[in-house]
Amino acid sequence: MNITKEQIDELNAVVKVAVTKDDYQDKVESILKDYRKQANIPGFRKGQVPMGLIKKQYGKAVLVDEVNKLLQDNLNKYLTEEKLDVLGNPLPKQRDNFNWDAEDFEFEFELGLAPSFEVDLKSKKAITEYKIVADDKMINEQVERIQKQYGALTSKTEVSKKDEVVGVFKNEEEEIENKATLEISTLKSKKATDALIGSKVGDVITISTKGLFSEDQELASALGIQAEKAEKLAIDVTFTIEEINEREPAKLDQELFDKLFGKDVVSSEEELKAKIKEDSEQQFAQQADQKLLNDITENFIDTTKFDLPTDFLKKWIKLTGEKVLTDEEATEEFEKSEKGLRYQLIEGKIITENKLQVQFDELKEFSKGFIKSQMAQFGQMNPAEEELENIAGRVLSNQDEVKRLSEQLMSQKLLTLYKEKANLKTKEVTYENFVKEVYG
């Protein structure tokens, strides 16, 4: 077998593979002999079918199969040995006059080659790295939420603005009947608030859904409907009051602190606020890091210029999917995927040039940290090391999980690299201002 490469330009090449009879004959003969031993053809004893008949029935199919296997194995080996960085997969060139009855064959494959380019980690324009802080307003609001969540309920006979009212929403035409709890102080609609204040258990109040809550999701939850429906809903509903309760805020004492964080971890209101600030800012750091990673990615795509073998990639997309696409469909798919492909190439180069690797031991530790944080959400604050080891072992036996965790760990390594080498400027903001600035 002889393989040669013809360079068309920097991004395209054609590989020619010459296959002779000597390359496949022995393997084909061996397979046909095995066929003969197993063949069960009327008029012949098993194993005694003439080889000529076996070749006539199966010869060409076996030949085609073996030649294709040879092509695949040797083409992949050639690409590896020649260190050819290809995009997509080699595409066989179609030949109308190809003859499988010949003894020697020649095949041609089109290659789309990865471009050469340089990546500058330090951009000319500084990229903003947000440091999100939990301000006093946010911390105090969180303390109030905790006190309300763990507070005691006192039954009342008449609704006031600080009460929680349990009742049933109904609208027969829209088939709505749902039990919900309303916090009067959080209602957006003044008209609804005024209608409810002073009401008693058993009263039926008619309320408009329009502008009742600040968010559509709150209306959807209260009425027991889909959020999509809540977005457009503007009807009158009845609300039958079943309970009226006033929530007495929980005292900020040691019993509450231990319930929240474990025994003696927090012992004062000041320590509570410090703990809320610490935990909040750890969560904010994850959002800020993701924002930074997204911005650096966009910057690389915008500033790292290189050409792609566009025609080859469109052809590859057209021919290699579940169904053959039209030229227009292939172009559309290429345009959708081009940005992602460009970043894959950029990221791959950065990983290679900076020798970033994911070792199994560090992947295991990373998975244990992930498991630990998941368990903490369910109140298991200090799992035993043996338990973490066992769970991590099960997780890492799943290849899909290994892939997912490896990608997350590599993202962390890339982020650490960018923080060290990229041109960054730090901006300190509250979470409220971060949301306004980043998401509008």
PDB file of N, CA and C in Angstrom, residues 117-120 123-125 127 293-306 338-344 346 350:
ATOM      1  N   PHE A 117      -1.841  29.560  13.598  1.00  0.00           N
ATOM      2  CA  PHE A 117      -2.120  30.889  14.137  1.00  0.00           C
ATOM      3  C   PHE A 117      -1.463  31.016  15.510  1.00  0.00           C
ATOM      4  N   GLU A 118      -1.370  32.223  15.999  1.00  0.00           N
ATOM      5  CA  GLU A 118      -0.823  32.492  17.318  1.00  0.00           C
ATOM      6  C   GLU A 118      -1.926  33.072  18.204  1.00  0.00           C
ATOM      7  N   VAL A 119      -1.867  32.748  19.499  1.00  0.00           N
ATOM      8  CA  VAL A 119      -2.828  33.275  20.464  1.00  0.00           C
ATOM      9  C   VAL A 119      -2.081  34.169  21.448  1.00  0.00           C
ATOM     10  N   ASP A 120      -2.523  35.421  21.560  1.00  0.00           N
ATOM     11  CA  ASP A 120      -1.931  36.354  22.514  1.00  0.00           C
ATOM     12  C   ASP A 120      -2.818  36.386  23.759  1.00  0.00           C
ATOM     13  N   SER A 123      -4.411  40.615  25.986  1.00  0.00           N
ATOM     14  CA  SER A 123      -5.084  41.459  25.006  1.00  0.00           C
ATOM     15  C   SER A 123      -4.665  42.917  25.179  1.00  0.00           C
ATOM     16  N   LYS A 124      -4.791  43.685  24.099  1.00  0.00           N
ATOM     17  CA  LYS A 124      -4.459  45.108  24.164  1.00  0.00           C
ATOM     18  C   LYS A 124      -5.411  45.841  25.106  1.00  0.00           C
ATOM     19  N   LYS A 125      -6.697  45.540  25.000  1.00  0.00           N
ATOM     20  CA  LYS A 125      -7.687  46.181  25.857  1.00  0.00           C
ATOM     21  C   LYS A 125      -7.939  45.313  27.093  1.00  0.00           C
ATOM     22  N   ILE A 127      -9.622  43.424  30.096  1.00  0.00           N
ATOM     23  CA  ILE A 127     -10.917  42.764  30.284  1.00  0.00           C
ATOM     24  C   ILE A 127     -11.307  42.887  31.748  1.00  0.00           C
ATOM     25  N   LEU A 293     -14.654  34.151  32.144  1.00  0.00           N
ATOM     26  CA  LEU A 293     -14.320  33.122  31.156  1.00  0.00           C
ATOM     27  C   LEU A 293     -15.040  33.392  29.841  1.00  0.00           C
ATOM     28  N   ASN A 294     -16.319  33.781  29.919  1.00  0.00           N
ATOM     29  CA  ASN A 294     -17.083  34.100  28.703  1.00  0.00           C
ATOM     30  C   ASN A 294     -16.479  35.294  27.963  1.00  0.00           C
ATOM     31  N   ASP A 295     -16.102  36.333  28.717  1.00  0.00           N
ATOM     32  CA  ASP A 295     -15.556  37.542  28.092  1.00  0.00           C
ATOM     33  C   ASP A 295     -14.203  37.276  27.444  1.00  0.00           C
ATOM     34  N   ILE A 296     -13.370  36.482  28.109  1.00  0.00           N
ATOM     35  CA  ILE A 296     -12.059  36.153  27.529  1.00  0.00           C
ATOM     36  C   ILE A 296     -12.243  35.306  26.280  1.00  0.00           C
ATOM     37  N   THR A 297     -13.191  34.369  26.331  1.00  0.00           N
ATOM     38  CA  THR A 297     -13.485  33.545  25.157  1.00  0.00           C
ATOM     39  C   THR A 297     -13.899  34.413  23.975  1.00  0.00           C
ATOM     40  N   GLU A 298     -14.824  35.339  24.207  1.00  0.00           N
ATOM     41  CA  GLU A 298     -15.278  36.243  23.140  1.00  0.00           C
ATOM     42  C   GLU A 298     -14.117  37.080  22.611  1.00  0.00           C
ATOM     43  N   ASN A 299     -13.253  37.516  23.510  1.00  0.00           N
ATOM     44  CA  ASN A 299     -12.115  38.328  23.083  1.00  0.00           C
ATOM     45  C   ASN A 299     -11.174  37.524  22.191  1.00  0.00           C
ATOM     46  N   PHE A 300     -10.913  36.270  22.559  1.00  0.00           N
ATOM     47  CA  PHE A 300     -10.047  35.416  21.731  1.00  0.00           C
ATOM     48  C   PHE A 300     -10.644  35.240  20.332  1.00  0.00           C
ATOM     49  N   ILE A 301     -11.949  34.988  20.287  1.00  0.00           N
ATOM     50  CA  ILE A 301     -12.604  34.774  18.989  1.00  0.00           C
ATOM     51  C   ILE A 301     -12.526  36.036  18.134  1.00  0.00           C
ATOM     52  N   ASP A 302     -12.695  37.196  18.770  1.00  0.00           N
ATOM     53  CA  ASP A 302     -12.690  38.459  18.029  1.00  0.00           C
ATOM     54  C   ASP A 302     -11.289  38.857  17.558  1.00  0.00           C
ATOM     55  N   THR A 303     -10.265  38.555  18.351  1.00  0.00           N
ATOM     56  CA  THR A 303      -8.922  39.084  18.064  1.00  0.00           C
ATOM     57  C   THR A 303      -7.965  38.075  17.440  1.00  0.00           C
ATOM     58  N   THR A 304      -8.290  36.777  17.523  1.00  0.00           N
ATOM     59  CA  THR A 304      -7.396  35.761  16.944  1.00  0.00           C
ATOM     60  C   THR A 304      -7.900  35.437  15.540  1.00  0.00           C
ATOM     61  N   LYS A 305      -7.188  35.940  14.556  1.00  0.00           N
ATOM     62  CA  LYS A 305      -7.648  35.830  13.169  1.00  0.00           C
ATOM     63  C   LYS A 305      -6.970  34.665  12.448  1.00  0.00           C
ATOM     64  N   PHE A 306      -7.771  33.847  11.797  1.00  0.00           N
ATOM     65  CA  PHE A 306      -7.239  32.780  10.935  1.00  0.00           C
ATOM     66  C   PHE A 306      -8.346  32.311  10.006  1.00  0.00           C
ATOM     67  N   GLU A 338     -19.516  27.751  13.348  1.00  0.00           N
ATOM     68  CA  GLU A 338     -18.181  28.307  13.072  1.00  0.00           C
ATOM     69  C   GLU A 338     -17.544  28.912  14.317  1.00  0.00           C
ATOM     70  N   LYS A 339     -18.312  29.676  15.076  1.00  0.00           N
ATOM     71  CA  LYS A 339     -17.763  30.341  16.255  1.00  0.00           C
ATOM     72  C   LYS A 339     -17.239  29.320  17.267  1.00  0.00           C
ATOM     73  N   GLY A 340     -18.033  28.267  17.501  1.00  0.00           N
ATOM     74  CA  GLY A 340     -17.610  27.214  18.426  1.00  0.00           C
ATOM     75  C   GLY A 340     -16.369  26.502  17.941  1.00  0.00           C
ATOM     76  N   LEU A 341     -16.289  26.235  16.644  1.00  0.00           N
ATOM     77  CA  LEU A 341     -15.122  25.572  16.073  1.00  0.00           C
ATOM     78  C   LEU A 341     -13.875  26.424  16.242  1.00  0.00           C
ATOM     79  N   ARG A 342     -14.024  27.717  15.988  1.00  0.00           N
ATOM     80  CA  ARG A 342     -12.877  28.614  16.145  1.00  0.00           C
ATOM     81  C   ARG A 342     -12.358  28.582  17.582  1.00  0.00           C
ATOM     82  N   TYR A 343     -13.282  28.622  18.553  1.00  0.00           N
ATOM     83  CA  TYR A 343     -12.804  28.606  19.935  1.00  0.00           C
ATOM     84  C   TYR A 343     -12.208  27.250  20.303  1.00  0.00           C
ATOM     85  N   GLN A 344     -12.743  26.159  19.779  1.00  0.00           N
ATOM     86  CA  GLN A 344     -12.136  24.849  20.047  1.00  0.00           C
ATOM     87  C   GLN A 344     -10.678  24.827  19.612  1.00  0.00           C
ATOM     88  N   ILE A 346      -8.711  27.488  19.208  1.00  0.00           N
ATOM     89  CA  ILE A 346      -7.951  28.414  20.057  1.00  0.00           C
ATOM     90  C   ILE A 346      -7.673  27.776  21.417  1.00  0.00           C
ATOM     91  N   ILE A 350      -4.068  26.787  23.238  1.00  0.00           N
ATOM     92  CA  ILE A 350      -3.669  27.300  24.557  1.00  0.00           C
ATOM     93  C   ILE A 350      -3.324  26.145  25.491  1.00  0.00           C
TER      94      ILE A 350
END
